[in-house]
PDB file of C-alpha atoms in Angstrom:
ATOM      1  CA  UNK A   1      50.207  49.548   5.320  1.00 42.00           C
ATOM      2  CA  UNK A   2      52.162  48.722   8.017  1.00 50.00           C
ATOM      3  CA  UNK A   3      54.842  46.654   5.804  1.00 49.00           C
ATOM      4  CA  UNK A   4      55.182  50.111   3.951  1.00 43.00           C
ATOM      5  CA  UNK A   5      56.031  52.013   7.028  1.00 46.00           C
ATOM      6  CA  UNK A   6      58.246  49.573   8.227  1.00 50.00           C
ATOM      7  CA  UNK A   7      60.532  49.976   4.640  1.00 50.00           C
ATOM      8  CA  UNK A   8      60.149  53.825   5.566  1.00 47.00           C
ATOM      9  CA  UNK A   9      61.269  53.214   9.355  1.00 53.00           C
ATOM     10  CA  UNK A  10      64.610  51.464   8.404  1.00 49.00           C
ATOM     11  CA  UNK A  11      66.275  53.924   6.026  1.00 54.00           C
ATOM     12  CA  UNK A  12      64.882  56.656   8.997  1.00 51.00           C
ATOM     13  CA  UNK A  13      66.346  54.663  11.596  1.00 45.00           C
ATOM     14  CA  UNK A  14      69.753  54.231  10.268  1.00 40.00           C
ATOM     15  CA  UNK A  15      70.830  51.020  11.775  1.00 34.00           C
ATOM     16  CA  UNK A  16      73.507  48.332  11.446  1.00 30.00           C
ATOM     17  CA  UNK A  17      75.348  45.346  12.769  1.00 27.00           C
ATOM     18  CA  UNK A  18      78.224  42.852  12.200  1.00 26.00           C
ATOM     19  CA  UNK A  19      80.478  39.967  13.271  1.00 25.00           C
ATOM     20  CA  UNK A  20      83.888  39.260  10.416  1.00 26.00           C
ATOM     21  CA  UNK A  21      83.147  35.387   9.787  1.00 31.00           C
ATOM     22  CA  UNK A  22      83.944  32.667   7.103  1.00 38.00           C
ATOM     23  CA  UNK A  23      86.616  33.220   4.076  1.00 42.00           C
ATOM     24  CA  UNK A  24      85.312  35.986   2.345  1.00 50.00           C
ATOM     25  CA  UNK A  25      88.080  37.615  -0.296  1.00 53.00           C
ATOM     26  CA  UNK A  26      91.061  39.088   0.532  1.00 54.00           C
ATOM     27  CA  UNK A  27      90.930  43.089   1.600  1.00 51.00           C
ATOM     28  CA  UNK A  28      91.724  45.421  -1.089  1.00 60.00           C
ATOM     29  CA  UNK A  29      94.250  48.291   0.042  1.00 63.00           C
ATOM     30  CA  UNK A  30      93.417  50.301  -3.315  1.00 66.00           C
ATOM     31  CA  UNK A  31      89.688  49.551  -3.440  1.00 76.00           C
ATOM     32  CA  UNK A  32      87.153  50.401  -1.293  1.00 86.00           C
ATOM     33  CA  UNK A  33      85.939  47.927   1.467  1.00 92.00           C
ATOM     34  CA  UNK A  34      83.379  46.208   0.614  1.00 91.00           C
ATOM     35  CA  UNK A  35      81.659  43.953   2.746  1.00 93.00           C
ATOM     36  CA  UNK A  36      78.055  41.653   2.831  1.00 92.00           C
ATOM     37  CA  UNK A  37      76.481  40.185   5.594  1.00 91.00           C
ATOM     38  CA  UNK A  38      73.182  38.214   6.142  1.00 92.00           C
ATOM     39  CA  UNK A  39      70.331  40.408   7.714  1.00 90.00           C
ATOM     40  CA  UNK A  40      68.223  39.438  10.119  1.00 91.00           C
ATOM     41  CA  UNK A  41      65.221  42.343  11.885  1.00 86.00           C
ATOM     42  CA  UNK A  42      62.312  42.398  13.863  1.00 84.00           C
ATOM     43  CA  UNK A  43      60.499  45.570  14.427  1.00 80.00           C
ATOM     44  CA  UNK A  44      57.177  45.998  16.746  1.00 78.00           C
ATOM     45  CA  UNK A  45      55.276  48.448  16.253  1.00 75.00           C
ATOM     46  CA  UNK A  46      53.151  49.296  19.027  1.00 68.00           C
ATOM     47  CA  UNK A  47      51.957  45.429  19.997  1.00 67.00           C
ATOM     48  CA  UNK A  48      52.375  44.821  16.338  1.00 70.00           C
ATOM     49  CA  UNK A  49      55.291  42.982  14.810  1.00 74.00           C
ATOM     50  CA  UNK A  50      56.629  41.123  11.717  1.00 79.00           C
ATOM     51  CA  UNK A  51      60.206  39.653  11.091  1.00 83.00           C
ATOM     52  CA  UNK A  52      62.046  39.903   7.646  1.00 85.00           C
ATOM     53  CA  UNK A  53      65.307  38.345   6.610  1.00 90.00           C
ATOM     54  CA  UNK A  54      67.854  39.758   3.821  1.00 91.00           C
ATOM     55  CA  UNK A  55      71.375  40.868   3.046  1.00 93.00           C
ATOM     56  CA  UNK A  56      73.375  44.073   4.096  1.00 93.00           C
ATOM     57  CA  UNK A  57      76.127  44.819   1.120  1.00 95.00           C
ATOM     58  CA  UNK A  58      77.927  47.782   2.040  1.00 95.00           C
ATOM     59  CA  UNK A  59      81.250  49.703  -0.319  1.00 95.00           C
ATOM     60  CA  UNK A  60      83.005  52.209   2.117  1.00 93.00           C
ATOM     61  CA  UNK A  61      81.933  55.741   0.563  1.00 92.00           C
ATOM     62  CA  UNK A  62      79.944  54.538  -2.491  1.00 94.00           C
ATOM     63  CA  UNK A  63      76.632  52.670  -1.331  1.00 96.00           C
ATOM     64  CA  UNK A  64      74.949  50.784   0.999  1.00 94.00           C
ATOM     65  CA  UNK A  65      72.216  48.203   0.012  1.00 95.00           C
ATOM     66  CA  UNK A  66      69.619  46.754   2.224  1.00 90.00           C
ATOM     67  CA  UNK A  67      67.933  43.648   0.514  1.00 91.00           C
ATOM     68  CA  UNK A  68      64.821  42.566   2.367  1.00 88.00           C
ATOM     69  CA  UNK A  69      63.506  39.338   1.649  1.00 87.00           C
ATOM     70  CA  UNK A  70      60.316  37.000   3.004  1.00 80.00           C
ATOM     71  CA  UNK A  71      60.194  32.874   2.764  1.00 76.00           C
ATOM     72  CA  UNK A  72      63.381  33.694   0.534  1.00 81.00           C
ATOM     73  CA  UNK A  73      62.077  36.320  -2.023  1.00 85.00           C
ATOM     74  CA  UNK A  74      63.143  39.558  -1.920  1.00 87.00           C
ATOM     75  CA  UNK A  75      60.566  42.194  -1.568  1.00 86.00           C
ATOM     76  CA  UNK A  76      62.195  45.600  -1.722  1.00 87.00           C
ATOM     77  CA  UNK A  77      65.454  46.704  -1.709  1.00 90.00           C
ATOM     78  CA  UNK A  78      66.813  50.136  -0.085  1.00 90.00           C
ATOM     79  CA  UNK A  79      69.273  51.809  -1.387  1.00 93.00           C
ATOM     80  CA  UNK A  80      71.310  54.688   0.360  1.00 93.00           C
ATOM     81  CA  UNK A  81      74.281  56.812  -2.571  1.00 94.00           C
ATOM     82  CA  UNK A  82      76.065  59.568  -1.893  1.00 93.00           C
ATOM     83  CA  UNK A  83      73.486  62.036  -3.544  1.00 91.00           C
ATOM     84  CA  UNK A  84      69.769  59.320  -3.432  1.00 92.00           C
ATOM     85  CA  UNK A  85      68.022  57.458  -1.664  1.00 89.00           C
ATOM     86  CA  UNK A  86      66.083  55.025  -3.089  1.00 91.00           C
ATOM     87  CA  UNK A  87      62.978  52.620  -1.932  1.00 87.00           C
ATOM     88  CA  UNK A  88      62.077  49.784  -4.425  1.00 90.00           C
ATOM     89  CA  UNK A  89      59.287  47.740  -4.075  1.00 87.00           C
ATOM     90  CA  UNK A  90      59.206  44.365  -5.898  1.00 89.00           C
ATOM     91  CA  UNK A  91      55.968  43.154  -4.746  1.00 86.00           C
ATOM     92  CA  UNK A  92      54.108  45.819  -6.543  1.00 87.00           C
ATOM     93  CA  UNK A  93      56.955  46.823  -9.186  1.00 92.00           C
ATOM     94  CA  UNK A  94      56.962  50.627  -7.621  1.00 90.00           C
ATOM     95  CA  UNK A  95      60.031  52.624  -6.427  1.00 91.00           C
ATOM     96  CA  UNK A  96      60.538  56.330  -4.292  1.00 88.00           C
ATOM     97  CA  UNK A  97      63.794  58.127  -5.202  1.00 90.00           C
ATOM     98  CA  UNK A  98      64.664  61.652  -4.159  1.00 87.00           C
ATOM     99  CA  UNK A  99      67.562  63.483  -2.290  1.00 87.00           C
ATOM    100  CA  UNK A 100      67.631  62.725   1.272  1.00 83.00           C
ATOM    101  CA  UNK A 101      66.405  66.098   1.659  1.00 81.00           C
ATOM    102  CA  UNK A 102      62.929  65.320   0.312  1.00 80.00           C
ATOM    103  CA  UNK A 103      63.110  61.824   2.286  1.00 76.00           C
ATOM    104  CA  UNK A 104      63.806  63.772   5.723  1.00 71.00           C
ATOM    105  CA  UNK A 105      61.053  66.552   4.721  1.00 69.00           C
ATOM    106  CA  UNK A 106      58.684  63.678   5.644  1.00 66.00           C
ATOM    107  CA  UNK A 107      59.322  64.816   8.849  1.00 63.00           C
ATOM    108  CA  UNK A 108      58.719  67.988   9.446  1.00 58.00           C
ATOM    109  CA  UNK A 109      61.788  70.850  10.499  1.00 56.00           C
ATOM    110  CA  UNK A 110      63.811  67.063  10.939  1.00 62.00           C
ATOM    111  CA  UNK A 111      67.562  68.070  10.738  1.00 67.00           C
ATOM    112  CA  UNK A 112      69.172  67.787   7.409  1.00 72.00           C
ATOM    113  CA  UNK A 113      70.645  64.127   6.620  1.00 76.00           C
ATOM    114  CA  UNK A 114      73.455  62.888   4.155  1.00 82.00           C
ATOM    115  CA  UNK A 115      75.213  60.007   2.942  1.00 86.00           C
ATOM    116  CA  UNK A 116      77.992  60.627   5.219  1.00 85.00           C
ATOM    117  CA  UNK A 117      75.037  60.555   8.124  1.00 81.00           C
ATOM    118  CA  UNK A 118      73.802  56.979   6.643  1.00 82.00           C
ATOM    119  CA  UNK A 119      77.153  55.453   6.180  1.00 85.00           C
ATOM    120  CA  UNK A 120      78.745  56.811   9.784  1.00 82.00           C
ATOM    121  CA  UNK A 121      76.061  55.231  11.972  1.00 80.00           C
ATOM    122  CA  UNK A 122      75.862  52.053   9.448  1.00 83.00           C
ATOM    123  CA  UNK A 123      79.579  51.265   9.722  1.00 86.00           C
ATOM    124  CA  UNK A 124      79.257  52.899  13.474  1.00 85.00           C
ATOM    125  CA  UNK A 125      82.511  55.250  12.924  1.00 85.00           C
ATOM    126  CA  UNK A 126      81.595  56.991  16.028  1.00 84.00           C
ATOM    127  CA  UNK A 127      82.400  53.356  17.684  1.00 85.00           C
ATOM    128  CA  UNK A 128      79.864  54.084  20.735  1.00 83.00           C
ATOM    129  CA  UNK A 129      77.995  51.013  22.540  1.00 86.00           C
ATOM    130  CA  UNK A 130      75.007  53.435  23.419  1.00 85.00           C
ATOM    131  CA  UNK A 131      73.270  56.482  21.835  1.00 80.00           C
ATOM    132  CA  UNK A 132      70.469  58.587  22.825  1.00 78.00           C
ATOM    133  CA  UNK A 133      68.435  61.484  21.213  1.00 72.00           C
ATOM    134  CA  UNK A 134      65.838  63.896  22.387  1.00 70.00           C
ATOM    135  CA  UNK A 135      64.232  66.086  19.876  1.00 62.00           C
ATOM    136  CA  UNK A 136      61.186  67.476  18.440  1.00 60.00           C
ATOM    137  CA  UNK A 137      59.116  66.723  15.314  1.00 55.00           C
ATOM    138  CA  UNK A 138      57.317  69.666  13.785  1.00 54.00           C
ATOM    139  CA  UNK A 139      58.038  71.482  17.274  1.00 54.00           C
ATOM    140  CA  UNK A 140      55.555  69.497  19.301  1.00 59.00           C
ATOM    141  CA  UNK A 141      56.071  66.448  18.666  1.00 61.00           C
ATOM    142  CA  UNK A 142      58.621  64.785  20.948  1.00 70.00           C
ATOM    143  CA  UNK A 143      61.115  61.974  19.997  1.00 69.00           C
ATOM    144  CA  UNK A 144      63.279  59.901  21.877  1.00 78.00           C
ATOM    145  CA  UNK A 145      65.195  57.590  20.331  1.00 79.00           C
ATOM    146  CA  UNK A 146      67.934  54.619  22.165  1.00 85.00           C
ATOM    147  CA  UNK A 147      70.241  52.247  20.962  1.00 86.00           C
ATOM    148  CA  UNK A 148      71.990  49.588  21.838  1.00 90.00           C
ATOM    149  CA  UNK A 149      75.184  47.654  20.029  1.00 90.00           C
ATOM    150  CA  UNK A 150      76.536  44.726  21.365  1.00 89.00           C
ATOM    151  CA  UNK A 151      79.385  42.167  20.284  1.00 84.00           C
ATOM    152  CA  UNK A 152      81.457  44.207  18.701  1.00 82.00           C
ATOM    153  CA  UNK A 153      84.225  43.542  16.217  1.00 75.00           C
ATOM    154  CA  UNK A 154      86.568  44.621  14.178  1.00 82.00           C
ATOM    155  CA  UNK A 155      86.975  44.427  10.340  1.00 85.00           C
ATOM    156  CA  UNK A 156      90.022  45.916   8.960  1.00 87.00           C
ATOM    157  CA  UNK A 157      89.547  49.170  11.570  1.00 86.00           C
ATOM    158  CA  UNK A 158      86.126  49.558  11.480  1.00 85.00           C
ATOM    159  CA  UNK A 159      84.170  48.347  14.926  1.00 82.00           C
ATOM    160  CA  UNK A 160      80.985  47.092  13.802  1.00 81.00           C
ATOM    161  CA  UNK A 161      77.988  45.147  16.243  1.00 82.00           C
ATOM    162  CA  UNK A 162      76.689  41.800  15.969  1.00 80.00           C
ATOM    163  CA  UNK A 163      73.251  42.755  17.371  1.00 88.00           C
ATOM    164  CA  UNK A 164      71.974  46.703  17.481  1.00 88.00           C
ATOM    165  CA  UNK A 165      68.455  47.348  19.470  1.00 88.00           C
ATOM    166  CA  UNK A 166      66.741  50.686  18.867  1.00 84.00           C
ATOM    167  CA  UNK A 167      64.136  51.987  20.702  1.00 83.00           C
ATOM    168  CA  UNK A 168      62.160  54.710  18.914  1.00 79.00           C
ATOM    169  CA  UNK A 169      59.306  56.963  20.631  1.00 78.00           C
ATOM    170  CA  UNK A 170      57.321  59.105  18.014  1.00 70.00           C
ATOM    171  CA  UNK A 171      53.909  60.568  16.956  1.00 68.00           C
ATOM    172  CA  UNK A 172      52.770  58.266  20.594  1.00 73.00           C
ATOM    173  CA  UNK A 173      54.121  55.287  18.645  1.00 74.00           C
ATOM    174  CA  UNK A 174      56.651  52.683  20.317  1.00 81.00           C
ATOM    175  CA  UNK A 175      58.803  51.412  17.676  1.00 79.00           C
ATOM    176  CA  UNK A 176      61.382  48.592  18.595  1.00 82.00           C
ATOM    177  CA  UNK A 177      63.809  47.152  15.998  1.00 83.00           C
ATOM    178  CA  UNK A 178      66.061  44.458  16.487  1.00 88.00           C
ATOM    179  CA  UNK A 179      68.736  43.785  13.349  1.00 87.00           C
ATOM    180  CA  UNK A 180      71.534  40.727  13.680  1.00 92.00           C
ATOM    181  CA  UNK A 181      74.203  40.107  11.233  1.00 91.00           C
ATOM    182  CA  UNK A 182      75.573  37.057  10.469  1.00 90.00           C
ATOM    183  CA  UNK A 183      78.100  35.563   7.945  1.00 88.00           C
ATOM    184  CA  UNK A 184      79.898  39.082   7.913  1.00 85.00           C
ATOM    185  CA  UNK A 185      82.640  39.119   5.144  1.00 86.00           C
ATOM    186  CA  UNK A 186      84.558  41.137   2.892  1.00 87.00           C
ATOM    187  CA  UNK A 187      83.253  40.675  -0.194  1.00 91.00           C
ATOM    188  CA  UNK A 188      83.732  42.433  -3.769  1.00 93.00           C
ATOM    189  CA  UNK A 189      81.922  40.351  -5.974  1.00 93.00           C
ATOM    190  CA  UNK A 190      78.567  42.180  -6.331  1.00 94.00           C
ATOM    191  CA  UNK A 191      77.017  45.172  -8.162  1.00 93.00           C
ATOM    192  CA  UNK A 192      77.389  47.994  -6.726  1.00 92.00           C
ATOM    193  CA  UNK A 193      75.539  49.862  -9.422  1.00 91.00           C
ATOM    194  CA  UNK A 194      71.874  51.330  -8.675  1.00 91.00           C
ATOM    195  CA  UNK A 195      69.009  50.633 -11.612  1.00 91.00           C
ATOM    196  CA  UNK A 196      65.688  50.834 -11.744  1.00 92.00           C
ATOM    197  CA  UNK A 197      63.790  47.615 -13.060  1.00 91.00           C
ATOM    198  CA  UNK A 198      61.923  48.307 -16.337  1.00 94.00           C
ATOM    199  CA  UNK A 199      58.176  49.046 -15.520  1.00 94.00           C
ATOM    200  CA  UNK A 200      58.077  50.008 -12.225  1.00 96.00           C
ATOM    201  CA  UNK A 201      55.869  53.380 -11.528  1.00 94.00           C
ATOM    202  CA  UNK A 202      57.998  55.439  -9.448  1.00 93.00           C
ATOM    203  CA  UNK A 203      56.397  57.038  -6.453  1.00 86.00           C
ATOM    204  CA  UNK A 204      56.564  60.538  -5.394  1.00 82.00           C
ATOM    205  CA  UNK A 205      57.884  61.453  -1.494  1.00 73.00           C
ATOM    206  CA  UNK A 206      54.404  63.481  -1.186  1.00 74.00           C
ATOM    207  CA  UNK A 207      52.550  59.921  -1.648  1.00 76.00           C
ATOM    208  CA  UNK A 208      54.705  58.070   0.711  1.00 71.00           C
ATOM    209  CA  UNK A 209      54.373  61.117   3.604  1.00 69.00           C
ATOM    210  CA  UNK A 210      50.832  60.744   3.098  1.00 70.00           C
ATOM    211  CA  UNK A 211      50.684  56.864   3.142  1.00 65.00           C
ATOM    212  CA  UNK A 212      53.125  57.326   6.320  1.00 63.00           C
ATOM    213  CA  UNK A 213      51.124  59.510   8.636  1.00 62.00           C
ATOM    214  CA  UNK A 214      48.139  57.787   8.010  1.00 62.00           C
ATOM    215  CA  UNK A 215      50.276  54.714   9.569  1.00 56.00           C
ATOM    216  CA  UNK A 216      51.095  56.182  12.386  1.00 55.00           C
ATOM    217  CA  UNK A 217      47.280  57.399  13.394  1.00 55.00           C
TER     218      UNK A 217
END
């Protein structure tokens, strides 16, 4: 259960981070960037915690895929477009795609999200070292969210962290997630094309909101 909210917390949570290292291929004025990076992210849960490793691959306006992987197989892949958002799970050959509006219903009166949303705090266009929100969930329900970039850099304009912390209060639930990047490079050979796997049994948002609160009692 709680590997299942954790692949629902990291889409929700919206975080990113980067250093520009090794060769990589030349940048592409009349393409759009494209970069990869290895993943690295820790998330606790209460006094509950697990690590996972993976790869970030991000194209500037297109898509941004988060490959998570354990003892070097991947186990689901999230996948953020500029109209879906998709969850695929590998383990159990099942997958969630919707709008982002029936992803954020999962939280209740949660302010609408878009791509733009996603991709802005992934590639941290705003460019700020600290963040913090206050809010409601459901209109009792507080949430307080903080996070933290550090070591950034810059790749081809963009100001992107090494390390990002967030600290997420919800539902009476501490969530902390740590995410490193390493091995940051532009890179354009890789598909940025979103499929489905033949045979996996999709799953509706209804399922996964259910499967999600019961997490969090």
């Amino acid at each position: 259960m709680k590997k299942l909210l954790f692949l629902l917390l990291l889409p929700l949570l919206l975080v990113s981070c980067g250093i520009m290292r090794g060769t990589g291929d030349a940048y592409r004025p009349d393409e759009p960037l494209s970069i990869t990076a290895k993943l690295s992210a820790k998330v606790g849960i209460d006094e509950a915690g697990q690590s996972v490793g993976g790869i970030l691959r991000m194209r500037r306006d297109h898509v941004i895929q988060l490959s998570l992987t354990k003892f070097g197989i991947e186990g689901a892949r999230i996948i953020f477009t500029p109209d879906s958002l998709f969850v695929i799970d590998r383990l159990h050959k099942r997958y969630a795609a919707n709008t982002y509006a029936a992803f954020v219903g999962l939280l209740p009166d949660a302010r609408p999200l878009t791509f733009t949303d996603f991709q802005t705090f992934f590639w941290n266009d705003r460019n700020r070292s600290r963040e913090e929100v206050s809010t409601t969930v459901g209109l009792i329900f507080p949430l307080e969210m903080r996070i933290k970039r550090s070591k950034i850099k810059t790749i081809e304009g963009h100001k992107i962290p090494q390390n990002t912390h967030v600290d997420l209060n919800i539902f009476d639930k501490e969530v902390d997630l740590d995410l490193t990047l390493s091995k940051v490079k532009i890179n354009y050979n890789w598909n940025a094309h979103t499929t489905i796997p033949e045979g996996y049994t999709p799953i509706d948002t209804a399922t996964l909101g259910k499967l999600l609160r019961k997490a969090l009692q």
